[in-house]
Amino acid sequence: MSEPSNLKHIDRAQLAGLVEALAGAGTAVIAPALRHDARGTVGYRTVTTMADVVLDKRPDNALKSFFLPPTEPLLHYERQGKDVTLTPVDPSIGPRVVLGALPCDAAGLPIVDRVMDWDYRDEPWFGRRDATTVIALACDKADSACFCTGVGLAPDGASGSDLLLVPAGDGFLVEVYSDKGQALVDLHPAFFGEPRDQEQAQAFRAGLGAALSHADGLDPAAARAWIEGHFIDPAWPALALSCHGCGACAMVCPTCHCFDIVDEQEGVAKGTRRRNQDYCQYGLFTLHGAGHNPRGDQGARIRQRVSHKFAIYPDRFDAILCTGCGRCSRACAAGIDMFEVVERLAGLQADIDEETPTGGDL
Amino acid sequence: MARIGVFVCHCGENIARTVDCAAVAGSVADHPSVVCSVDYKYMCSDPGQNLVKDAITEHGLDGVVVAACSPHMHLKTFRRAASNAGLNAYLVEMANIREQCAWIHPRTPETTVKATDLVRAMVEKVKQNVPLEPIRIPVTPTALVIGGGIAGIQAALDIAEAGRDVIIVEKEPSLGGHMSQLSETFPTLDCSQCILTPRMVDAYQHPRIKLYTYSEVEKLEGYIGNFEVTIRKKGRSVDIDTCTGCGACMEVCPSKKALDEFDMGLRTRTAVYTPFPQAVPNKPVIDREHCLHYKAEARAIARGKPVKAVCQKCAKACAADAISFDGGDELIKEKVGAVVVATGFQLYSVAKDQPEPYLEGYGEYGYGADPDIVDGLQFERLASASGPTGGKILCPSNGQAPKTIVFIQCTGSRDPAKGIEYCSGVCCMYTAKHAMLYQHSVHGGRAVVFYMDIRATGKGYDAFTRRAAEESGAEYVRGRVSAIYRADGKLVVKGVDTLGGEPMTVQADMVVLATAIRPQPGIKELAQKLSISYDQHGFLNEAHPKLRPVETNTAGIFLAGCSQAPRDIPDSVAMASATAAKVLALFSRSEMEREPQVAKVDQATCSGCFHCERACAYGAVEHLEVKDRRGNVLRVVAQINPGVCQGCGTCAANCPSKSIELDGFTDAQVFASIQALSL
Amino acid sequence: MFEPRIVAFVCNWCTYTGADLAGTSRLPMATNVRIVRLPCTGRIDPLFIVKAFERGADGVIVSGCHPGDCHYSEGNYHARRRFRLFKELMDFTGIDSDRVTFSWVSASQGQKWADVVNGTTERIRALGPFEGYPGSEEVA
Amino acid sequence: MRFGYYPGCSLHATAREFSESLLTLVKALDVQLDEVEDWACCGASSAHATNHLLGVALPARTLAIAEGQGLDNIVAPCAACYGRLAGAAHEIEGDAALKGQVAEILKRPLGTPPEIINVVGFLQSLLPEIQPRVVKPLDGLKVACYYGCLLLRPHKVTRFDDREQPESMEQVCAAVGATPVAWNKRIECCGAGFSLSRTGSVIRMGREILDDARAAGAEAVVVGCPMCHSNLDMRQPAMNRGQAGAGALPVLYITELVGLAMGLDPKAMGLQRHYVSTQPLLDRLSTAVAVAEGEVS
Amino acid sequence: MNALRDLARQLLEAGEVKVVIGYEDSRRGVRPAFVSDPADVDRLIFDARCVHNLATYLNPRRGHVKRLGRAAVVVKGCDARAVAGLLREQQIAREDFVLIGVRCGGVFDTPDATGPLDAASIAPRCHGCTVREPSLPEHVVGDLPPEPPVGRDLDAEVARLMAMPAAERLAFWNRELAKCVRCYACRQVCPLCVCERCIVDKTQPRWIEPSAHTRGNLAWHLTRAQHLAGRCSGCSECERACPEGIPIHLLNHFLAGVVRDAFDHVVGDDPDAPAPVGAFRKDDAEEFIV
């Protein structure tokens, strides 16, 4: 894990002050907060005061949605007489700060950056990325669904974060990991003090591993090896039996980034072209106009999702498309447990390795 | 890319007075896909229509919108014009800017704006129109007539005379129905048999009429023009072809206790019988309930014993050897294009036991148990020359002529307390007739008629009832009868004279109840077989009480006579001829043409929940099995029979997955109209 | 003065003919109503109403034959159940169901049609523009 | 067996024999009658004629009390009481608003009213008890069962077997050895309503009834209603006056007839209270019995 | 539990069914289990955490489950209502599957619940349950557990909402529906969403906008609720499946009340009972129609 370029301390009062200052200066502050809905859920949303922020609960929705929204207009079209006018929607937005991101959510951003800047640079995505400073908070909220450590991340990892907060004394140790982060500190010096209580921060970090012990020794590489050798395998349809084929897992995933482009008619010969998040577990995802569907059943679809995350993406972009946040497992109505899936596939590979001993010339 | 033409009509000043037609045409001109937009004084005039035709060829239009009056007025006109110009008629729509715009608004900019909106909406709709062809359904030009009474006979003769084949199904052994039981008929007092029998014979001998007596409709499948009927021919044990009708069998038959249905139980008959001397066909049947052989057979079968031949005197007596005890019922299938239901009526009975829970008998009349309390049809038989008394009106109890006779109208009819609130229509007339017949038969006798109102609306009817009251001297008493009982050998009839304001008691020898007319027993079962509807009394429902009185909601099925409501003979005959006209119109072409406004199912997306079927008033939704190559059923989906569908679109709205489209009003068309109208 | 947009979905046999009658009787009406002619109220899917609102209508009229008079004998009975569910659902979700008029107008009730049109227009005018879709364009 | 019991005013006055015969009878059958406590007038003839609400509230009070007493049925021997109680029960059951209004007036809760049983139905239900106890079969005594109006009407309230051709009285009488005659005036109005105001009419109407019963060969008329009884019994001399061959026709309460068949003491049942002497009838029966038992030769 | 396992074993060994669909325990609570091998039947369990409505696996859309062959499905009384719905609408044939009914003492709101089943933790659908003893299944196993505790009453929640001023109600639903990301978990998990092609996926024309804005979301949820009116079996799986915690089932429950009051119909587990969908009574109330 890369080392912080600078250390600071921010106490809770200062943090509150920072939020107000940012909001006051027209910077959108996005943080985990009560959504004031019927079921009292917590999710990332824009806040204007620290009072709304909830730092001790995991947000239900993925931070991703603030970079790749469930729906966003790309352009408006209108036909008058013979000619058509297209009005693109300007993707650029004002400055934003994400406060209290889960490290696994933050870590998802650089992973998705790779595909968004692959064959062409996705302007809406990077427009929002550039405009946003991410302040993550070292996480002690791990539950049985979590396995960030199993995919090479850590509850106190700083990947994707410009600043990382670690609880220390009356506030947080602030670790600076990027120029963007430093810039924020420099812009609001009043709210950042010199680092202190670092040993408490150390102690906090030391305590985080326990809740994740089940993920120790998870071997995604083995899983990848098995996947690459078993495109056709009874394990896939078996895995899919209980799957409802909905998009819940993809929608809450910090790294799932598929989208669909639709034109919505809004009157006579006019409308809006929109980009909507899409999800591979749903039959229509690959349904061809001609009626053929290369992923005709749920087995093929679930294979796609798992393969994409643990074999295809690593192969193409050299990164696992999963941060072990466990949201998909929590969201799944059929109780499909991503950690268990990876563990199982890796296990299958292990069996194979035992059967075929290596070394020893003939 | 659509090419739409818009034609705005001034309708003289009718539209132009408040709508700026030129402005409408102008602003629509640059509406997407509009390639020509003009206004004209009278679009429906010849030059106006030519304007449209020429534009169609000149601009190669694939859609036309005429902005003028209501489509109810001229849509057909412009569709015809378009198809003359080679454009499919169903690519033409009308925007109603007269009745629903020009005529209801002042001359303001808003009015013109609204007119423009209506035109735009229609342009948007017409862009979604697709060429349609009228639906053609082959027609089997054979009519099925259910019921061989006067209505059925009349309908059959009219259709046959026009050169179309007819099949009559009559459940009794003979044609004739109730009319053959009547003595004389009002208002002319001519002999019922004398006018009916020739018709019966005509029907029997007509080369185009096939007659199934002693038969019933078992099942009806298919739809208008293409029905298949299954007929149950009840075993009559007498071969109708070899039988000579000599009657020898009846003379030797020892079983004589069966009540004679034709004579309304006023006498008995043998087990092998023809209902009446003039029966058509005049060939007997064996009534298996009463025949000694069949009774023995039934007993043997019940006891699991072998069946032995018993009696069979008739067979031995039959010179033609026409009687056989082997045959049973026979099921016959026939293809027909139309159905006339003429099943007639039965009389309400005052007895304690009633066929329907909502009906009640007349306890106050001792439930009619007294032999000298008879109903209208029994009186007809007593008055009939062919009846049990040879036309002499005599009391069943003692064979004496009744010195005093009481007629009670509205027995059951118009009496909600007994369950029937409707008027039976014919009772006023036949009671008057009965009173006259009585006076002719029993000179110096006293006839008292209790009535609620006299309803004599037919031609010559009122004069007839007056004759009964004024000339033949029947005492007409306006009032009801509260009790009938026997005392000192007389029937004591206690009633009230509401005009005199006095209770009155009549010591009578005979009482005739003008009991209500009810539909035939089994009518509801038949209606279900034909999938037509009926009211709470079982009378069959017409499609529209005023404008479609002889049609049903099931296309191709028509109603005549008392199956639909109480009717007298003239009305029944008129109705019968009306059904014949409807049937012949249907048969006039080898194919029916119908507006192609019907629903279609997208079988690829239909999930077979059949909400459409539940919502269809016409039973147009069928089940279609989607099979794979090996013929395994993959799914069962809905399919709509265009011959039956009437195009209401209820199924389309009920379809959760929007897998049903209604041609002419498809989702795409409605959607487009909404897009254009709301902004 | 606010001029509401009102879309009317009417059946071809009763209400559309009634509206024609109103025309031939020259009964004055507000210009705010635009009629969509359908064969039967049975054809009307609540989505028609929803779509009209989405497209900017401020009010909707749904009208057909009186019970028992349906040209297709039962269409309006089915429609009535559909409308019941939709109307209750509007109320439950807080969308003012006063924005929709459900009516039976026969072919002979020109005057009633005029009353329905004018009454609805007045009512919607009082309610003001329909703003049932806040933040439809907002990005999370 | 236990039943609720509502005597009503008649059974304490003009119809004492009705009450006496009934009570003697139930004693012999050891059936217990629990009288409704503090019962009030049923309102017959006057109340419902003057004020509908009063006509319902009066009997409803009795019903409410009975209910409170835990009675789930009430035997109301007097046909008028029966009519009023059953009528009130029917009305408040069918009209929640009225029920509330009445409850308000009575300041009592109204639950499900008890079942109201008329005397004929009561005896019918007891036939299994009665028949084994018949010791003096009535030797085919010809009786004319007279229903009057109140037992039968209104039908929707009384649900009596058949409003026009009832049979239940005949069934009870036949079951105890009498022979019901077939006659025509069984449900004719006896005129009780006008007993005082238009006595003349009542005499005429009663006469027609009695004549028809005699014509049918009846030796006695059997009734289940105090009004009918007082008319046909008390006014019979007047009815028979000037009628050649119009022998006195005893009018028995159906309870008396059944009691006689069970050999109960005529005096205990109040048969001596009748205006038309029942003695000849009693004599005729005892001889009959004697003959049957072979005492006399 | 043993009765359940024994029955499952018999059915599998006798070849009467190819798979038993039931519940199994896992590291994250109870989840659906598909048991094809008689040796595995001991995986099957049933307890108060078995909240899933397994009837959804009989839904004809589940091609991959169908392919397993004839199935025996473990159903609670409430789940059986959904099976009845599928039968009523001719989506499945009774002879094609076996039902193993389980007597039920109420279930938790979530399958990973711990602690006692109490007023706070019990699923709302259990409120006033009348089908703890299933009637539709040919087999019913287990002993009837004690009366469940009384929990959340959805009627009360509906009433509370209806008591609000309309504007507040509108705000409430806008707030909730704004969260919808159109993952269609509600539809996918629903045993009675049987459409081959959901209306929201119809593009010609596109009645319901697929985008997750309030316009599209409102149209979607209104339509979904209406399509389930008189059909919804009340299992509220749609709400459990929703990753955004939208109280979707309130809409279904509300309409169930309307159907009950206006059409005199309550969805039960009798497949032959007439459905109010595509039906009518001539005297249906119409006070809302002028």
mmCIF file of C-alpha atoms in Angstrom, chain A residues 92-304:
data_model
loop_
_atom_site.group_PDB
_atom_site.id
_atom_site.type_symbol
_atom_site.label_atom_id
_atom_site.label_comp_id
_atom_site.label_asym_id
_atom_site.label_seq_id
_atom_site.Cartn_x
_atom_site.Cartn_y
_atom_site.Cartn_z
ATOM 1 C CA SER A 92 -19.038 19.012 -16.616
ATOM 2 C CA ILE A 93 -20.122 19.688 -13.028
ATOM 3 C CA GLY A 94 -18.986 21.836 -10.125
ATOM 4 C CA PRO A 95 -16.510 20.657 -7.475
ATOM 5 C CA ARG A 96 -17.594 17.817 -5.161
ATOM 6 C CA VAL A 97 -16.210 16.217 -2.056
ATOM 7 C CA VAL A 98 -17.103 12.719 -0.913
ATOM 8 C CA LEU A 99 -16.772 12.471 2.845
ATOM 9 C CA GLY A 100 -16.595 9.212 4.751
ATOM 10 C CA ALA A 101 -16.491 6.903 1.748
ATOM 11 C CA LEU A 102 -15.955 3.242 2.540
ATOM 12 C CA PRO A 103 -12.448 2.291 1.396
ATOM 13 C CA CYS A 104 -14.020 -0.487 -0.717
ATOM 14 C CA ASP A 105 -16.238 2.068 -2.471
ATOM 15 C CA ALA A 106 -13.316 4.408 -3.052
ATOM 16 C CA ALA A 107 -11.225 1.546 -4.319
ATOM 17 C CA GLY A 108 -13.844 0.795 -6.968
ATOM 18 C CA LEU A 109 -13.256 4.124 -8.719
ATOM 19 C CA PRO A 110 -9.676 3.600 -9.991
ATOM 20 C CA ILE A 111 -10.631 0.067 -10.995
ATOM 21 C CA VAL A 112 -13.437 1.351 -13.223
ATOM 22 C CA ASP A 113 -11.209 4.208 -14.463
ATOM 23 C CA ARG A 114 -9.322 1.586 -16.459
ATOM 24 C CA VAL A 115 -12.243 0.601 -18.654
ATOM 25 C CA MET A 116 -13.568 4.132 -18.852
ATOM 26 C CA ASP A 117 -10.259 5.244 -20.358
ATOM 27 C CA TRP A 118 -9.708 2.200 -22.534
ATOM 28 C CA ASP A 119 -10.731 2.509 -26.186
ATOM 29 C CA TYR A 120 -11.967 6.054 -25.636
ATOM 30 C CA ARG A 121 -12.138 8.377 -22.678
ATOM 31 C CA ASP A 122 -15.603 8.505 -21.123
ATOM 32 C CA GLU A 123 -16.189 12.189 -20.565
ATOM 33 C CA PRO A 124 -19.148 12.082 -18.184
ATOM 34 C CA TRP A 125 -17.283 9.628 -15.958
ATOM 35 C CA PHE A 126 -13.987 11.501 -15.850
ATOM 36 C CA GLY A 127 -15.742 14.829 -15.730
ATOM 37 C CA ARG A 128 -17.172 13.733 -12.402
ATOM 38 C CA ARG A 129 -14.012 11.981 -11.279
ATOM 39 C CA ASP A 130 -11.896 15.101 -11.814
ATOM 40 C CA ALA A 131 -14.438 17.300 -10.065
ATOM 41 C CA THR A 132 -14.562 15.062 -7.025
ATOM 42 C CA THR A 133 -12.232 14.734 -4.047
ATOM 43 C CA VAL A 134 -12.717 11.493 -2.159
ATOM 44 C CA ILE A 135 -12.207 11.371 1.593
ATOM 45 C CA ALA A 136 -12.447 7.774 2.778
ATOM 46 C CA LEU A 137 -12.785 6.592 6.366
ATOM 47 C CA ALA A 138 -10.935 3.523 7.592
ATOM 48 C CA CYS A 139 -13.674 0.934 8.064
ATOM 49 C CA ASP A 140 -14.521 -1.077 11.190
ATOM 50 C CA LYS A 141 -17.979 -2.079 9.907
ATOM 51 C CA ALA A 142 -17.020 -5.382 8.293
ATOM 52 C CA ASP A 143 -19.588 -8.172 8.382
ATOM 53 C CA SER A 144 -19.740 -11.728 7.062
ATOM 54 C CA ALA A 145 -20.424 -10.481 3.525
ATOM 55 C CA CYS A 146 -17.222 -8.453 3.426
ATOM 56 C CA PHE A 147 -14.007 -9.767 1.918
ATOM 57 C CA CYS A 148 -11.960 -6.753 0.811
ATOM 58 C CA THR A 149 -8.849 -8.348 2.237
ATOM 59 C CA GLY A 150 -9.561 -11.379 0.088
ATOM 60 C CA VAL A 151 -9.196 -9.347 -3.109
ATOM 61 C CA GLY A 152 -6.054 -7.523 -2.075
ATOM 62 C CA LEU A 153 -7.666 -4.478 -0.535
ATOM 63 C CA ALA A 154 -7.896 -3.443 3.103
ATOM 64 C CA PRO A 155 -10.476 -1.845 5.402
ATOM 65 C CA ASP A 156 -7.989 0.947 5.900
ATOM 66 C CA GLY A 157 -6.718 0.965 2.330
ATOM 67 C CA ALA A 158 -6.399 4.258 0.521
ATOM 68 C CA SER A 159 -6.899 3.133 -3.047
ATOM 69 C CA GLY A 160 -9.171 5.605 -4.807
ATOM 70 C CA SER A 161 -9.012 8.006 -1.872
ATOM 71 C CA ASP A 162 -7.439 11.439 -1.960
ATOM 72 C CA LEU A 163 -7.570 11.620 1.819
ATOM 73 C CA LEU A 164 -8.022 8.754 4.299
ATOM 74 C CA LEU A 165 -9.385 9.355 7.780
ATOM 75 C CA VAL A 166 -8.433 7.016 10.611
ATOM 76 C CA PRO A 167 -10.149 7.474 13.971
ATOM 77 C CA ALA A 168 -7.689 8.930 16.468
ATOM 78 C CA GLY A 169 -8.472 10.564 19.792
ATOM 79 C CA ASP A 170 -11.090 13.269 19.507
ATOM 80 C CA GLY A 171 -11.105 13.004 15.737
ATOM 81 C CA PHE A 172 -9.256 11.481 12.868
ATOM 82 C CA LEU A 173 -5.749 11.111 11.605
ATOM 83 C CA VAL A 174 -5.802 12.515 8.057
ATOM 84 C CA GLU A 175 -3.581 10.770 5.552
ATOM 85 C CA VAL A 176 -2.990 12.626 2.299
ATOM 86 C CA TYR A 177 -2.595 10.443 -0.783
ATOM 87 C CA SER A 178 -2.943 12.810 -3.728
ATOM 88 C CA ASP A 179 -2.375 16.331 -4.879
ATOM 89 C CA LYS A 180 -6.122 16.712 -5.014
ATOM 90 C CA GLY A 181 -6.227 15.751 -1.372
ATOM 91 C CA GLN A 182 -3.400 18.101 -0.488
ATOM 92 C CA ALA A 183 -5.154 20.866 -2.388
ATOM 93 C CA LEU A 184 -8.239 20.455 -0.253
ATOM 94 C CA VAL A 185 -6.154 20.609 2.919
ATOM 95 C CA ASP A 186 -4.350 23.679 1.688
ATOM 96 C CA LEU A 187 -7.612 25.339 0.710
ATOM 97 C CA HIS A 188 -9.054 24.922 4.224
ATOM 98 C CA PRO A 189 -6.027 25.078 6.564
ATOM 99 C CA ALA A 190 -8.214 26.174 9.459
ATOM 100 C CA PHE A 191 -9.762 22.747 9.730
ATOM 101 C CA PHE A 192 -6.604 20.670 9.728
ATOM 102 C CA GLY A 193 -4.188 20.501 12.633
ATOM 103 C CA GLU A 194 -0.881 18.748 13.114
ATOM 104 C CA PRO A 195 -1.132 14.945 13.423
ATOM 105 C CA ARG A 196 -1.555 13.543 16.930
ATOM 106 C CA ASP A 197 -2.713 10.415 18.758
ATOM 107 C CA GLN A 198 -1.154 8.368 15.928
ATOM 108 C CA GLU A 199 -0.667 5.370 18.172
ATOM 109 C CA GLN A 200 -4.462 5.299 18.675
ATOM 110 C CA ALA A 201 -4.857 5.294 14.920
ATOM 111 C CA GLN A 202 -2.366 2.434 14.792
ATOM 112 C CA ALA A 203 -4.325 0.520 17.417
ATOM 113 C CA PHE A 204 -7.559 1.117 15.509
ATOM 114 C CA ARG A 205 -6.018 -0.244 12.333
ATOM 115 C CA ALA A 206 -4.543 -3.230 14.114
ATOM 116 C CA GLY A 207 -8.010 -4.176 15.304
ATOM 117 C CA LEU A 208 -9.646 -4.210 11.874
ATOM 118 C CA GLY A 209 -8.410 -7.576 10.621
ATOM 119 C CA ALA A 210 -10.336 -9.749 13.084
ATOM 120 C CA ALA A 211 -13.780 -9.142 11.569
ATOM 121 C CA LEU A 212 -12.395 -10.186 8.183
ATOM 122 C CA SER A 213 -10.557 -13.324 9.233
ATOM 123 C CA HIS A 214 -12.933 -15.487 7.175
ATOM 124 C CA ALA A 215 -11.543 -13.838 4.043
ATOM 125 C CA ASP A 216 -7.932 -14.636 4.888
ATOM 126 C CA GLY A 217 -6.508 -17.002 2.347
ATOM 127 C CA LEU A 218 -9.225 -16.388 -0.210
ATOM 128 C CA ASP A 219 -7.498 -17.167 -3.499
ATOM 129 C CA PRO A 220 -9.027 -15.194 -6.385
ATOM 130 C CA ALA A 221 -6.112 -16.222 -8.603
ATOM 131 C CA ALA A 222 -7.099 -19.866 -8.217
ATOM 132 C CA ALA A 223 -10.702 -18.930 -8.957
ATOM 133 C CA ARG A 224 -9.519 -17.145 -12.092
ATOM 134 C CA ALA A 225 -7.507 -20.174 -13.141
ATOM 135 C CA TRP A 226 -10.554 -22.418 -12.770
ATOM 136 C CA ILE A 227 -12.843 -20.009 -14.614
ATOM 137 C CA GLU A 228 -10.451 -19.760 -17.549
ATOM 138 C CA GLY A 229 -10.531 -23.532 -17.882
ATOM 139 C CA HIS A 230 -14.236 -24.112 -17.374
ATOM 140 C CA PHE A 231 -16.393 -22.031 -19.660
ATOM 141 C CA ILE A 232 -18.710 -25.017 -19.909
ATOM 142 C CA ASP A 233 -19.210 -26.608 -16.506
ATOM 143 C CA PRO A 234 -22.167 -27.886 -14.471
ATOM 144 C CA ALA A 235 -21.036 -25.623 -11.640
ATOM 145 C CA TRP A 236 -22.445 -22.592 -13.472
ATOM 146 C CA PRO A 237 -26.074 -23.623 -13.909
ATOM 147 C CA ALA A 238 -25.963 -25.057 -10.375
ATOM 148 C CA LEU A 239 -24.826 -21.652 -9.120
ATOM 149 C CA ALA A 240 -27.680 -19.976 -11.001
ATOM 150 C CA LEU A 241 -30.546 -22.109 -9.770
ATOM 151 C CA SER A 242 -31.743 -19.767 -7.058
ATOM 152 C CA CYS A 243 -30.814 -16.570 -8.937
ATOM 153 C CA HIS A 244 -33.807 -14.373 -9.686
ATOM 154 C CA GLY A 245 -32.050 -12.687 -12.592
ATOM 155 C CA CYS A 246 -32.519 -9.169 -11.285
ATOM 156 C CA GLY A 247 -30.050 -6.311 -11.328
ATOM 157 C CA ALA A 248 -29.799 -5.667 -7.611
ATOM 158 C CA CYS A 249 -26.239 -6.989 -7.327
ATOM 159 C CA ALA A 250 -25.000 -4.933 -10.263
ATOM 160 C CA MET A 251 -26.804 -1.790 -9.190
ATOM 161 C CA VAL A 252 -25.218 -1.745 -5.729
ATOM 162 C CA CYS A 253 -21.821 -2.905 -6.961
ATOM 163 C CA PRO A 254 -19.013 -0.325 -6.759
ATOM 164 C CA THR A 255 -17.429 -1.707 -9.918
ATOM 165 C CA CYS A 256 -20.258 -2.905 -12.199
ATOM 166 C CA HIS A 257 -20.339 -0.318 -14.953
ATOM 167 C CA CYS A 258 -22.449 -1.654 -17.812
ATOM 168 C CA PHE A 259 -24.908 0.768 -19.349
ATOM 169 C CA ASP A 260 -27.562 0.951 -22.014
ATOM 170 C CA ILE A 261 -28.378 3.838 -24.343
ATOM 171 C CA VAL A 262 -32.063 4.595 -24.833
ATOM 172 C CA ASP A 263 -34.010 7.302 -26.633
ATOM 173 C CA GLU A 264 -37.072 8.489 -24.752
ATOM 174 C CA GLN A 265 -39.691 10.211 -26.860
ATOM 175 C CA GLU A 266 -40.944 13.375 -25.190
ATOM 176 C CA GLY A 267 -43.519 14.571 -27.662
ATOM 177 C CA VAL A 268 -43.744 14.734 -31.430
ATOM 178 C CA ALA A 269 -40.360 14.060 -33.044
ATOM 179 C CA LYS A 270 -38.435 15.063 -29.978
ATOM 180 C CA GLY A 271 -36.913 13.431 -26.967
ATOM 181 C CA THR A 272 -33.824 12.679 -24.951
ATOM 182 C CA ARG A 273 -31.064 10.139 -25.440
ATOM 183 C CA ARG A 274 -30.105 8.761 -22.073
ATOM 184 C CA ARG A 275 -27.474 6.510 -20.617
ATOM 185 C CA ASN A 276 -28.970 4.072 -18.109
ATOM 186 C CA GLN A 277 -27.144 1.602 -15.939
ATOM 187 C CA ASP A 278 -27.694 -1.928 -17.172
ATOM 188 C CA TYR A 279 -27.051 -5.316 -15.658
ATOM 189 C CA CYS A 280 -25.907 -8.614 -17.066
ATOM 190 C CA GLN A 281 -28.063 -10.867 -14.880
ATOM 191 C CA TYR A 282 -31.197 -9.884 -16.766
ATOM 192 C CA GLY A 283 -32.243 -11.831 -19.852
ATOM 193 C CA LEU A 284 -32.724 -8.828 -22.131
ATOM 194 C CA PHE A 285 -29.144 -7.666 -21.541
ATOM 195 C CA THR A 286 -27.809 -9.686 -24.461
ATOM 196 C CA LEU A 287 -31.030 -10.338 -26.358
ATOM 197 C CA HIS A 288 -30.345 -9.595 -30.010
ATOM 198 C CA GLY A 289 -32.779 -7.737 -32.207
ATOM 199 C CA ALA A 290 -33.185 -10.894 -34.257
ATOM 200 C CA GLY A 291 -34.325 -12.762 -31.166
ATOM 201 C CA HIS A 292 -31.169 -14.777 -30.531
ATOM 202 C CA ASN A 293 -29.720 -14.593 -27.040
ATOM 203 C CA PRO A 294 -26.098 -15.717 -26.595
ATOM 204 C CA ARG A 295 -26.684 -15.855 -22.852
ATOM 205 C CA GLY A 296 -29.967 -17.673 -23.029
ATOM 206 C CA ASP A 297 -30.169 -18.835 -19.441
ATOM 207 C CA GLN A 298 -29.281 -17.753 -15.963
ATOM 208 C CA GLY A 299 -26.272 -20.085 -15.805
ATOM 209 C CA ALA A 300 -24.640 -18.258 -18.694
ATOM 210 C CA ARG A 301 -25.466 -14.900 -17.142
ATOM 211 C CA ILE A 302 -24.072 -15.641 -13.712
ATOM 212 C CA ARG A 303 -20.988 -17.157 -15.350
ATOM 213 C CA GLN A 304 -20.572 -13.885 -17.214
#
